[in-house]
PDB file of C-alpha atoms in Angstrom:
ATOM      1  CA  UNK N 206      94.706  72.920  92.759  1.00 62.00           C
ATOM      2  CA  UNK N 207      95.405  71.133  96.121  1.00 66.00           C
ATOM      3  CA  UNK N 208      98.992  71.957  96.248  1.00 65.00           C
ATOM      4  CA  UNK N 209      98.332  75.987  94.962  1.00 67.00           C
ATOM      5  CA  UNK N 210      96.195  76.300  98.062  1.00 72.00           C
ATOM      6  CA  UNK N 211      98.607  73.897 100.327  1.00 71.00           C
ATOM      7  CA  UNK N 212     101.395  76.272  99.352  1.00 67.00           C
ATOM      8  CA  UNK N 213      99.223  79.139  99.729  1.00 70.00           C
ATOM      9  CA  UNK N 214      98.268  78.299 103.511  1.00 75.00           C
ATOM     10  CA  UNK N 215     101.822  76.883 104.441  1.00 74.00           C
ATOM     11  CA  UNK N 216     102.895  80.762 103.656  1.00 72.00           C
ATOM     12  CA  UNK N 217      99.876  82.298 105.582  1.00 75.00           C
ATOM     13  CA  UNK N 218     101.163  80.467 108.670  1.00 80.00           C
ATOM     14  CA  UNK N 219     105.036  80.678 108.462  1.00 80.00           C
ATOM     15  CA  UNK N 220     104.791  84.231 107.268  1.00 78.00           C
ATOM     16  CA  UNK N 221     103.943  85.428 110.700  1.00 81.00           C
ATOM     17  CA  UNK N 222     106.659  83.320 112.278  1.00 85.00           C
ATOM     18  CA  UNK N 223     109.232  84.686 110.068  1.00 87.00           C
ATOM     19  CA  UNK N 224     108.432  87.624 108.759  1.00 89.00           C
ATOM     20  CA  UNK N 225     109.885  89.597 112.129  1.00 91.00           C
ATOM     21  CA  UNK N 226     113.882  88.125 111.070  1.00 91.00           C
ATOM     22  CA  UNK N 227     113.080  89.323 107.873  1.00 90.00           C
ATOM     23  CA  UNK N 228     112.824  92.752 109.154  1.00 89.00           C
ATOM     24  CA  UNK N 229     115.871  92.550 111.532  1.00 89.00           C
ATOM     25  CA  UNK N 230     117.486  91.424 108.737  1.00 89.00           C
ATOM     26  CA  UNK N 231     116.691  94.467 106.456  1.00 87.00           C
ATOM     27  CA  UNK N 232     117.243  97.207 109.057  1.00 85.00           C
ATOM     28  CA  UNK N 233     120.874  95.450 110.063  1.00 84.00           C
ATOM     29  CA  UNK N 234     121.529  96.537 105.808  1.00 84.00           C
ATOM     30  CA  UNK N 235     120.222  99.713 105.830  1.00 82.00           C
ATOM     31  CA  UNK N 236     121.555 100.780 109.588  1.00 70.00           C
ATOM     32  CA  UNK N 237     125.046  98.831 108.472  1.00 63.00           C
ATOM     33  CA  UNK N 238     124.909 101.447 105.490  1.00 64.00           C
ATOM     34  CA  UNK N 239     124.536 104.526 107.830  1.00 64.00           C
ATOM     35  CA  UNK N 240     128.029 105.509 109.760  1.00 56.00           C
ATOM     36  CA  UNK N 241     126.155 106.646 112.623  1.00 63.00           C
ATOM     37  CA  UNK N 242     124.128 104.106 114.049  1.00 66.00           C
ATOM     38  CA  UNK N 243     123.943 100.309 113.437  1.00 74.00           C
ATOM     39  CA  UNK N 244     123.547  97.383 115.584  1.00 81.00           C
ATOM     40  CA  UNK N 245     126.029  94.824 116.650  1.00 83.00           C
ATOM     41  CA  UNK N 246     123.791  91.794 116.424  1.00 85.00           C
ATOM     42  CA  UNK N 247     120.096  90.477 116.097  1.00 87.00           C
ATOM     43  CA  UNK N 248     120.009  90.630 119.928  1.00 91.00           C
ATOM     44  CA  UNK N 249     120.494  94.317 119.980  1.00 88.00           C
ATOM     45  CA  UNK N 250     118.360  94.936 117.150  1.00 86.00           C
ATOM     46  CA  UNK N 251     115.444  93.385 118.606  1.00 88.00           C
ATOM     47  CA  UNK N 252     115.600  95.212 121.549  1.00 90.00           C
ATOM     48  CA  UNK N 253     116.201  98.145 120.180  1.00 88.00           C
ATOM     49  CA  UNK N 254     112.588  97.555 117.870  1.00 86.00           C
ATOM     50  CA  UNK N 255     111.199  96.681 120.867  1.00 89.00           C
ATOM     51  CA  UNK N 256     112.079  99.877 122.779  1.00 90.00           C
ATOM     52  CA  UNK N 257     111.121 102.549 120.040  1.00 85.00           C
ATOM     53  CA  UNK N 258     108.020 103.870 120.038  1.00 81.00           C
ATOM     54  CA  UNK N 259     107.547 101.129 117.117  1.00 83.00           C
ATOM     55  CA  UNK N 260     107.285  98.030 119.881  1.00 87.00           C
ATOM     56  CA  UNK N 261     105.911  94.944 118.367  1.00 89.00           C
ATOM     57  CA  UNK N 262     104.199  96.228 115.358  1.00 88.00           C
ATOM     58  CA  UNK N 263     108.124  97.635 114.468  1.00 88.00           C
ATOM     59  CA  UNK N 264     108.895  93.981 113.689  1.00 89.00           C
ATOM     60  CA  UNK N 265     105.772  93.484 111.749  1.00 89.00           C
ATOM     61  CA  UNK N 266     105.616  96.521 109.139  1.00 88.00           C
ATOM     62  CA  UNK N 267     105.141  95.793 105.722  1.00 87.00           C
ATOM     63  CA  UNK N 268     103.758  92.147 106.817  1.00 86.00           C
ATOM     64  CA  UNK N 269     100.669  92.685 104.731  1.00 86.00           C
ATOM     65  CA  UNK N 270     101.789  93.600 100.979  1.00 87.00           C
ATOM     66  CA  UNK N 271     104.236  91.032 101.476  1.00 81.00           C
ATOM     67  CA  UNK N 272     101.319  88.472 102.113  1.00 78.00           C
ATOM     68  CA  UNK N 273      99.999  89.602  98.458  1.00 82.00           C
ATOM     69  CA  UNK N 274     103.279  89.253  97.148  1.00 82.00           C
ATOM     70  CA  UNK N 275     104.573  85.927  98.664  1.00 77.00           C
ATOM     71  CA  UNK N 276     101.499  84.018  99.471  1.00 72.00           C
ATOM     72  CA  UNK N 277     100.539  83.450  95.672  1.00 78.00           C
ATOM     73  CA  UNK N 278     104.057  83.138  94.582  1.00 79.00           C
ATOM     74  CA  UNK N 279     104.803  79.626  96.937  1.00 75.00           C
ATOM     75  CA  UNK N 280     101.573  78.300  95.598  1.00 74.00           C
ATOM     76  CA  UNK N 281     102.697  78.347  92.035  1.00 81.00           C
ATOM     77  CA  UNK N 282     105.748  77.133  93.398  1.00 81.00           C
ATOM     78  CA  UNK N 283     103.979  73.891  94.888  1.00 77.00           C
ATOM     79  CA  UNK N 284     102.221  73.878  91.875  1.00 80.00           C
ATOM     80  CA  UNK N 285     105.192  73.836  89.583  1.00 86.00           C
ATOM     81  CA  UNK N 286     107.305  71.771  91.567  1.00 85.00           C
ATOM     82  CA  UNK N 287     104.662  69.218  91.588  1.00 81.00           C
ATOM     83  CA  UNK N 288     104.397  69.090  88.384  1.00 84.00           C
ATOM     84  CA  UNK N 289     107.877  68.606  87.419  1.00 88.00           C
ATOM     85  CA  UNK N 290     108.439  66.092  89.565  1.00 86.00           C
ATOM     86  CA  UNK N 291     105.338  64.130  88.094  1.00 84.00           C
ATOM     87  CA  UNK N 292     106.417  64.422  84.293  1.00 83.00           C
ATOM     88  CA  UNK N 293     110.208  63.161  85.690  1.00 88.00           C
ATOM     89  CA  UNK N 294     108.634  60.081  87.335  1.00 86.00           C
ATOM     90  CA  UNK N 295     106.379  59.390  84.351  1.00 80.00           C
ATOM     91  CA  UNK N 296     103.030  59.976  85.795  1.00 76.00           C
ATOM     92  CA  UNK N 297     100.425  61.645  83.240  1.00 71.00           C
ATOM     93  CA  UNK N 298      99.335  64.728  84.300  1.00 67.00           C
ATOM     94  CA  UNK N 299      96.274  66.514  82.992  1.00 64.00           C
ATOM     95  CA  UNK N 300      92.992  67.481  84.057  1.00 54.00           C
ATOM     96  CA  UNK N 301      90.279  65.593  84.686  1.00 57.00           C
ATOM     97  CA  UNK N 302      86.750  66.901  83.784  1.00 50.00           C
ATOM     98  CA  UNK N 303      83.810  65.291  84.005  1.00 56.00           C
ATOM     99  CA  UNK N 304      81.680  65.036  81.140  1.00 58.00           C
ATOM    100  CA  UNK N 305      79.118  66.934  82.720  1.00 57.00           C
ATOM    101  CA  UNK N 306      81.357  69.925  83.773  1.00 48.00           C
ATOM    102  CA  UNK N 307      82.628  70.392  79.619  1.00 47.00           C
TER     103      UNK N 307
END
């Protein structure tokens, strides 16, 4: 449980640091797609997020279903890692219950 929730935070913190490349990466695609229009580096497309009538919030959209999507998905990730590299070093992993608790 301590490493579902330690991946779980870890991507509630480094989503918001991240999440904006992530965007300038996906509109670099989908402009590099278009023949009219794209931008010639991260620079430009920043700038030009900035400038729309988007501003900050432009490099932000979509932050929040990706929260429900990634957030959970790193925890089991911990959790499975974890795991794996327990059963490779031999340890015995299982839960421990109290008597009380069964």
């Amino acid at each position: 449980m301590y490493f579902m929730l330690t991946g779980l935070f870890l991507m509630l913190f480094l989503i918001p640091v991240t999440y904006p490349l992530d965007v300038i990466r996906r509109r670099m695609q989908m402009k590099g797609a278009c023949a009219d229009f794209a931008y010639r580096n991260t620079w430009h497309a920043v700038s030009s997020i900035l400038r729309s009538h988007e501003g900050v919030r432009g490099l932000y959209k979509g932050v929040w279903p990706n929260l429900v999507k990634v957030a959970p998905a790193m925890g089991m990730n911990f959790v499975t890692y974890e795991f794996v590299k327990a059963r490779l070093n031999g340890v015995p992993i299982g839960l421990r219950w109290k008597k009380s608790e069964l």
